[in-house]
CSV table of C-alpha atoms and ligand atoms in Angstrom, one decimal:
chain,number,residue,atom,x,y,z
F,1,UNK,CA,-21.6,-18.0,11.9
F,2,UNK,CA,-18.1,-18.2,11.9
F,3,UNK,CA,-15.7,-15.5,14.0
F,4,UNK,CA,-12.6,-14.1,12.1
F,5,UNK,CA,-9.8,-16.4,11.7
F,6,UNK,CA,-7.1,-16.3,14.4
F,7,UNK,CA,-4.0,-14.4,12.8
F,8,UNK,CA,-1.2,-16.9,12.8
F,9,UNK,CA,0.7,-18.6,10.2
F,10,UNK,CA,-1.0,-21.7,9.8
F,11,UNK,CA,-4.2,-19.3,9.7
F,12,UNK,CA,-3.3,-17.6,6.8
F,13,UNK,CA,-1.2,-20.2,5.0
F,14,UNK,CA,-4.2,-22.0,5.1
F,15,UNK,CA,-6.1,-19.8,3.6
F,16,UNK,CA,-3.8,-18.6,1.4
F,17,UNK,CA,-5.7,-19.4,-2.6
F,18,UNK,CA,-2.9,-17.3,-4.7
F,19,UNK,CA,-0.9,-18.9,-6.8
F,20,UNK,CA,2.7,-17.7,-6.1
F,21,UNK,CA,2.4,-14.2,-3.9
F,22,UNK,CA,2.7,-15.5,-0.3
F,23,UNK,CA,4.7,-18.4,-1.4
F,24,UNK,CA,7.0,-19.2,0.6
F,25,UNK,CA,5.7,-17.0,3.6
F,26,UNK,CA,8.0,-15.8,6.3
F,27,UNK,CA,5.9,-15.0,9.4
F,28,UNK,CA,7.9,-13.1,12.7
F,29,UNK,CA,6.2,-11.8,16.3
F,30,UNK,CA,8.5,-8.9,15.8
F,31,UNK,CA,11.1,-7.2,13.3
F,32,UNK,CA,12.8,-3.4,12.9
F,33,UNK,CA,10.8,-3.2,9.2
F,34,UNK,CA,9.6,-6.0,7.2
F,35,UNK,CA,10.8,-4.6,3.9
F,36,UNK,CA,14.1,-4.4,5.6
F,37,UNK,CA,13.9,-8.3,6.0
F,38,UNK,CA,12.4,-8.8,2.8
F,39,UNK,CA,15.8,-6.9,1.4
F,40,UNK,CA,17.6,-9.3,2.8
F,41,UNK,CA,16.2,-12.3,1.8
F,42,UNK,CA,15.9,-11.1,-1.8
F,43,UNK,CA,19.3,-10.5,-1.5
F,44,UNK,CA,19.8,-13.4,-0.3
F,45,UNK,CA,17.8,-15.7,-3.5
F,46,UNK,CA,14.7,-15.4,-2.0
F,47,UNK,CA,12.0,-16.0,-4.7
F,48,UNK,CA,9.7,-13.6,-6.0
F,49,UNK,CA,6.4,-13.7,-4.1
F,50,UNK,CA,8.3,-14.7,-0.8
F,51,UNK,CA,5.9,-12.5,1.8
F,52,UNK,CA,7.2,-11.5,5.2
F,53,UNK,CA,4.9,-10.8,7.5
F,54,UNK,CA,5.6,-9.2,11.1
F,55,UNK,CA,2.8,-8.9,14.0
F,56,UNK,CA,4.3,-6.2,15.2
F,57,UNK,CA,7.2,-3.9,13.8
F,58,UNK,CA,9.9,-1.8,16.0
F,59,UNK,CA,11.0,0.6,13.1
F,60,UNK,CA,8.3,0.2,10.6
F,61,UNK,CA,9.2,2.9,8.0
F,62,UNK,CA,7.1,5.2,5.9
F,63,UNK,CA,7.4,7.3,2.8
F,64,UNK,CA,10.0,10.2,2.9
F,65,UNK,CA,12.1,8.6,5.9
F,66,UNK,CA,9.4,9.1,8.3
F,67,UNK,CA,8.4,6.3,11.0
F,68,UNK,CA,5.9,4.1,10.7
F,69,UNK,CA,3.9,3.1,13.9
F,70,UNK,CA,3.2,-0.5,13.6
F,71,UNK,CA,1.2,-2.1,17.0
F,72,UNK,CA,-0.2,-5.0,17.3
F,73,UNK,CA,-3.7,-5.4,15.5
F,74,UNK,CA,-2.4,-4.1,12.1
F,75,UNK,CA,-1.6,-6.1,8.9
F,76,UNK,CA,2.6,-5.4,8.3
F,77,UNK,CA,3.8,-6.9,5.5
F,78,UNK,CA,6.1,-6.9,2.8
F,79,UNK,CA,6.6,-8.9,-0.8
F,80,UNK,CA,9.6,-9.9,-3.2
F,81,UNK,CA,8.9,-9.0,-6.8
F,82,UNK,CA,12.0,-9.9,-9.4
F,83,UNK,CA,10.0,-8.0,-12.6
F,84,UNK,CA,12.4,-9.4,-15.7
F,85,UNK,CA,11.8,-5.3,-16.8
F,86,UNK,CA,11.5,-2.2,-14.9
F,87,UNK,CA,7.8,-2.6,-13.7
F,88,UNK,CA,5.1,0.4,-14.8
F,89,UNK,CA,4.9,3.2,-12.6
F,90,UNK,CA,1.5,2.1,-12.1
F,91,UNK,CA,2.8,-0.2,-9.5
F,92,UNK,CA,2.0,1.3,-6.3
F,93,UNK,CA,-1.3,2.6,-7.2
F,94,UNK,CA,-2.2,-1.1,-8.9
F,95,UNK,CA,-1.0,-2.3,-5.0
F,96,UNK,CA,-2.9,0.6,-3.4
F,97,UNK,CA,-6.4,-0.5,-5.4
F,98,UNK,CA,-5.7,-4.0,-4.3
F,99,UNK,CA,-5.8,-3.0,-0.5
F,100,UNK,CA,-8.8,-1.0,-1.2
F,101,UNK,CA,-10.8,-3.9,-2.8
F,102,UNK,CA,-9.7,-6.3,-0.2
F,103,UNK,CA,-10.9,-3.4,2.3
F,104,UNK,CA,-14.4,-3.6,0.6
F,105,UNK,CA,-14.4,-7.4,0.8
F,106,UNK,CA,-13.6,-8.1,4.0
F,107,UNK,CA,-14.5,-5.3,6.3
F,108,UNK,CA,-17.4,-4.3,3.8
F,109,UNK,CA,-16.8,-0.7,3.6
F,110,UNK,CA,-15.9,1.6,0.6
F,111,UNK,CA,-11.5,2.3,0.9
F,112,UNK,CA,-10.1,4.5,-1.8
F,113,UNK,CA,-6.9,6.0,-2.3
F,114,UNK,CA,-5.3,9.0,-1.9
F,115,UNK,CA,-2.8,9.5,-4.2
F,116,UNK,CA,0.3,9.6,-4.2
F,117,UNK,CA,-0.2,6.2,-1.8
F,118,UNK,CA,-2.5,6.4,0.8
F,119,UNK,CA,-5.5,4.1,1.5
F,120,UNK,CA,-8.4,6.3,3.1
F,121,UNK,CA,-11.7,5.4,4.4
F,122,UNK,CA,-14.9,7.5,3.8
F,123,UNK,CA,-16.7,9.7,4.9
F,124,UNK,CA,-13.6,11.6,6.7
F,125,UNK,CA,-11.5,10.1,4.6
F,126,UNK,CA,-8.9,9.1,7.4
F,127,UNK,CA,-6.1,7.2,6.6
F,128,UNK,CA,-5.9,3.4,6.9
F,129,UNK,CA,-3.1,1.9,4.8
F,130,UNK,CA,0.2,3.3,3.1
F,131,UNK,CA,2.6,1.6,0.4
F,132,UNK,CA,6.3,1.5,0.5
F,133,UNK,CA,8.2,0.6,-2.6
F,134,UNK,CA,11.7,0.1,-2.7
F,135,UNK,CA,13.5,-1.0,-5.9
F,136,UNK,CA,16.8,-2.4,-7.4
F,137,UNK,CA,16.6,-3.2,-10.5
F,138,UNK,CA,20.1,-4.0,-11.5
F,139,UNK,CA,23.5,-4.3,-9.3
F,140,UNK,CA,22.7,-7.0,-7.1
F,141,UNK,CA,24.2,-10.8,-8.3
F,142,UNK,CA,20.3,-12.3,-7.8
F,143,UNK,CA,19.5,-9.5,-10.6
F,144,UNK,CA,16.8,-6.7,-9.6
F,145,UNK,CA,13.9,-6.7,-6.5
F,146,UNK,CA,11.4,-5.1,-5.4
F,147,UNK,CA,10.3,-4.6,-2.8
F,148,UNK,CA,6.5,-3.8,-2.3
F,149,UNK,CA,5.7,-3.0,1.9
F,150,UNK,CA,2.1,-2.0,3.3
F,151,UNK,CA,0.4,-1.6,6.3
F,152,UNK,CA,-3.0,-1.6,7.1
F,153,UNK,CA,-4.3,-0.1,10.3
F,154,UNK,CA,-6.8,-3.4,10.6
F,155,UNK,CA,-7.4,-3.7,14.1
F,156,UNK,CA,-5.3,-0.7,15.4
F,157,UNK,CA,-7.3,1.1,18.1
F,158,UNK,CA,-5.8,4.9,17.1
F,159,UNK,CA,-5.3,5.9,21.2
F,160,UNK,CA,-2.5,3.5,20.8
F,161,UNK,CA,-0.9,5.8,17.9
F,162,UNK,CA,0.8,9.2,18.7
F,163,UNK,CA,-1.6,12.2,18.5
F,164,UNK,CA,-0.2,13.6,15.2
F,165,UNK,CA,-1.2,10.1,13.7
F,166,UNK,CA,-3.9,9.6,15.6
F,167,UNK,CA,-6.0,12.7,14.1
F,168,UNK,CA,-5.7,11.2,10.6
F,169,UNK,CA,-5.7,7.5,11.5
F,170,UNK,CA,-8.3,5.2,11.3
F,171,UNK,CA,-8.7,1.6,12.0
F,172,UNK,CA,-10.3,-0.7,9.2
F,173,UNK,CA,-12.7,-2.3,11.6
F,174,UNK,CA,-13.4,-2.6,15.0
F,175,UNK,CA,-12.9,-7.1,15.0
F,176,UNK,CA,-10.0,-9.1,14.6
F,177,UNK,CA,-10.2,-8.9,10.7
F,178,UNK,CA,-6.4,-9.8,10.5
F,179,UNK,CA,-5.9,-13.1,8.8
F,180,UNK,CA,-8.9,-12.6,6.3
F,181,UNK,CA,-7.7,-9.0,5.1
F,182,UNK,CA,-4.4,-10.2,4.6
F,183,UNK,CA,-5.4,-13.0,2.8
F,184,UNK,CA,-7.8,-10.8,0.8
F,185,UNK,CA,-5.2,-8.5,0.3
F,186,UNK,CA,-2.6,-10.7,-0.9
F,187,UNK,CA,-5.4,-12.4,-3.4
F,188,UNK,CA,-5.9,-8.9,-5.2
F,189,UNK,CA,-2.3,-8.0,-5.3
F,190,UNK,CA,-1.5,-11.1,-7.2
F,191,UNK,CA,-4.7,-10.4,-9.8
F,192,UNK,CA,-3.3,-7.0,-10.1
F,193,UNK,CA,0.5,-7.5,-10.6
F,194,UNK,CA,-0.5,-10.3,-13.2
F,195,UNK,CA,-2.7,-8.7,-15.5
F,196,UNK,CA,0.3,-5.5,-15.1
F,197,UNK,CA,2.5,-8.3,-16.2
F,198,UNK,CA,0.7,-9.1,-19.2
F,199,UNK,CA,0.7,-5.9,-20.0
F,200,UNK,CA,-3.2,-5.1,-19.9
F,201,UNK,CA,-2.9,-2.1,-18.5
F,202,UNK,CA,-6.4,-0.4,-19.5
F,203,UNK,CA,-8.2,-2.2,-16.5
F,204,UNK,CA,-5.6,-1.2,-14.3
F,205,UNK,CA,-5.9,2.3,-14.8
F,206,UNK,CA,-9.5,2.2,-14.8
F,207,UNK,CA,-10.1,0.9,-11.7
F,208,UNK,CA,-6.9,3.3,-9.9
F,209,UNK,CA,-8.9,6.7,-11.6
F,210,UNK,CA,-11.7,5.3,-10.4
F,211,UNK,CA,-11.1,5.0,-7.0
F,212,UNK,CA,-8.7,8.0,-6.4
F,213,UNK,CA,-10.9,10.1,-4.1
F,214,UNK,CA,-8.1,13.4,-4.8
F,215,UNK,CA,-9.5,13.5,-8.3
F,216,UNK,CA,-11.8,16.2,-8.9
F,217,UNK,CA,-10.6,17.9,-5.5
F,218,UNK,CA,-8.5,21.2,-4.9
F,219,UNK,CA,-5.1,19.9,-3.7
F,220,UNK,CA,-2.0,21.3,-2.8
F,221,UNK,CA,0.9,19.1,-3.6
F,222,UNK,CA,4.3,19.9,-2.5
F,223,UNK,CA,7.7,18.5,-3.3
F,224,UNK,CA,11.5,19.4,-2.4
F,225,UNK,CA,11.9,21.9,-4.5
F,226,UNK,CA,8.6,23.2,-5.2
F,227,UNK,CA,4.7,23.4,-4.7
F,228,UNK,CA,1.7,23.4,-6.9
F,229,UNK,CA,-2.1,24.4,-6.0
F,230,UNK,CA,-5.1,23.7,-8.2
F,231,UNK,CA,-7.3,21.0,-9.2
F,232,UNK,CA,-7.1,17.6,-9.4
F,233,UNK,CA,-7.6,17.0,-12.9
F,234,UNK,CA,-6.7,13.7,-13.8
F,235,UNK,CA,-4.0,10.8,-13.7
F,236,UNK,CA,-1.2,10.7,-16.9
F,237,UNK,CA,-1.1,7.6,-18.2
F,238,UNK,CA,1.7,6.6,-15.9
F,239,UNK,CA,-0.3,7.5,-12.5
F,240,UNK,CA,1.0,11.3,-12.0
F,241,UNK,CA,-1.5,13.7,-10.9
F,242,UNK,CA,-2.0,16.2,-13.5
F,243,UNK,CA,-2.7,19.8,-11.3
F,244,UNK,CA,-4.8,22.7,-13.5
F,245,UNK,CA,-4.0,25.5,-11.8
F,246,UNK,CA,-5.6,28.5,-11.3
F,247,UNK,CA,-4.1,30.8,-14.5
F,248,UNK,CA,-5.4,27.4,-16.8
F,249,UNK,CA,-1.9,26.0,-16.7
F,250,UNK,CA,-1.3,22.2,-16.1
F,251,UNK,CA,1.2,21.1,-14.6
F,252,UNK,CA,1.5,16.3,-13.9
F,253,UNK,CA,3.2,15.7,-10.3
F,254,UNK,CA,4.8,11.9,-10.0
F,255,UNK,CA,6.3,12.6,-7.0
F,256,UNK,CA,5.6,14.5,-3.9
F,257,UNK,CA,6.2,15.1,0.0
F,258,UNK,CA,2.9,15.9,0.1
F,259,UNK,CA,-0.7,16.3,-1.1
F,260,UNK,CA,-3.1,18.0,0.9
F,261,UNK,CA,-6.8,17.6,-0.1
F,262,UNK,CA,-8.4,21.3,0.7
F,263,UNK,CA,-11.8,21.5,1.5
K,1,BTN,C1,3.4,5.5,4.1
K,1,BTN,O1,2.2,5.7,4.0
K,1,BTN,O2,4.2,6.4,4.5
K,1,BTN,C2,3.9,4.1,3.8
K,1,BTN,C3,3.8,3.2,5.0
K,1,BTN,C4,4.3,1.8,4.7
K,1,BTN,C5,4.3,0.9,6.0
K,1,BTN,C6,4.6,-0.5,5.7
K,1,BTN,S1,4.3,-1.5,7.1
K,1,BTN,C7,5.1,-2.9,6.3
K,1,BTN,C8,6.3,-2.3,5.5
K,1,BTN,N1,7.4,-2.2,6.4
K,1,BTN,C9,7.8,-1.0,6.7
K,1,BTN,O3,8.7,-0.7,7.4
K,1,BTN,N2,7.0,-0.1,6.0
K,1,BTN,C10,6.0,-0.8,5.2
């Protein structure tokens, strides 16, 4: 039986069967953020589906300005998308079923995600992956990016993570499942971005309601400039979390700082 594949360029390019995501792909020992670099090179002409990958980042960013703690043994990577129209808000949670279902194929364990963007693992439903999306969809002269960035906690082992993280981390698997998850990974996210393209949303949205474990649950969700508790209801048609609160009111949540899943 075969061990997993060494994590290196030629590894993964190898590998690679998409058709235009990971094409060309930029692959660095080290950088500050990859989406930072994958700014630059859109802005630059880079082509959509160019994929920078990093092995290790030094300022790996997460939502809401906070850090992102990238060691070695996790999959960092970020994409170039150049959608002709502003893309559905779908997006992130089409990218965050994509991770889940490369999850389940390569590390053979059940991922789903916790919306807004999170990729958690049952049982504890720690987390193991998070999506950064940064767009501009007009103003620049090589017309509008995006720029999707995730990292998966592959092959992380959490002591190497601060305590804060550490107590909701986990790490996908306990072998060096690099090259074949990012592969997987960037296999789904082409699927997924294609048939979003072609506008067949339906399957889509299926498969993100599906495996949104905060559905159903009792959630508080938080935002700047206010707060919400209730239960999970159901996702709008454009991915917000529709919150029934206690007095029977509803109230649909597209953005947040946070949503906490209460037991
Ligand atoms: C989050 O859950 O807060 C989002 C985390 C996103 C992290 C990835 S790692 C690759 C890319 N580069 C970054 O600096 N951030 C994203």
């Amino acid at each position: 039986m075969r061990g997993p594949a060494a994590y290196t360029a030629d590894a993964v390019q190898g590998a690679l069967t998409s058709r235009w995501l990971g094409r060309p792909l930029v692959w660095l020992d080290v950088v500050g953020s990859t989406n930072d670099e994958a700014r630059r090179l859109a802005d630059e002409g880079a082509p959509e589906g160019t994929l920078v990958v990093s092995r290790t980042q030094s300022a790996g960013r997460g939502r809401q300005g906070r850090a992102w703690q990238s060691p070695l043994g996790g999959v960092w990577f970020s994409f170039i998308l150049r959608p002709s129209q502003p893309p559905t808000p779908l997006l992130s949670l089409a990218c965050a079923a994509a991770v889940c279902a490369a999850i389940e194929a390569v590390a053979h364990r059940p991922a789903r995600i916790k919306w807004p963007n999170d990729v958690v693992l049952p049982p504890e439903l720690r987390k193991a992956g998070g999506l950064l999306l940064e767009g501009r969809l007009s103003g620049s002269e090589q017309g509008g990016s995006i720029i999707v960035g995730i990292g998966i906690d592959a092959f992380v082992d959490v002591f190497e993570l601060s305590p804060e993280v550490r107590d909701i981390a986990t790490s996908v698997s306990d072998e060096d499942i690099r090259a074949d998850l990012l592969v997987a990974t960037v296999g789904e996210l082409e699927r997924r971005y294609d048939e979003l393209r072609r506008g067949d949303l339906a399957a889509v949205r299926a498969e993100i309601t599906d495996r949104c474990v905060t559905l159903g649950r009792q959630v508080v969700v938080e935002w700047e400039s206010g707060r919400v508790e209730g239960t999970a209801g159901g996702l709008d048609p454009d991915g917000g979390l529709v919150v029934r609160t206690g007095t029977g009111k509803t109230q649909t949540v597209w953005s947040c700082t946070s949503c906490t899943l209460l037991p």
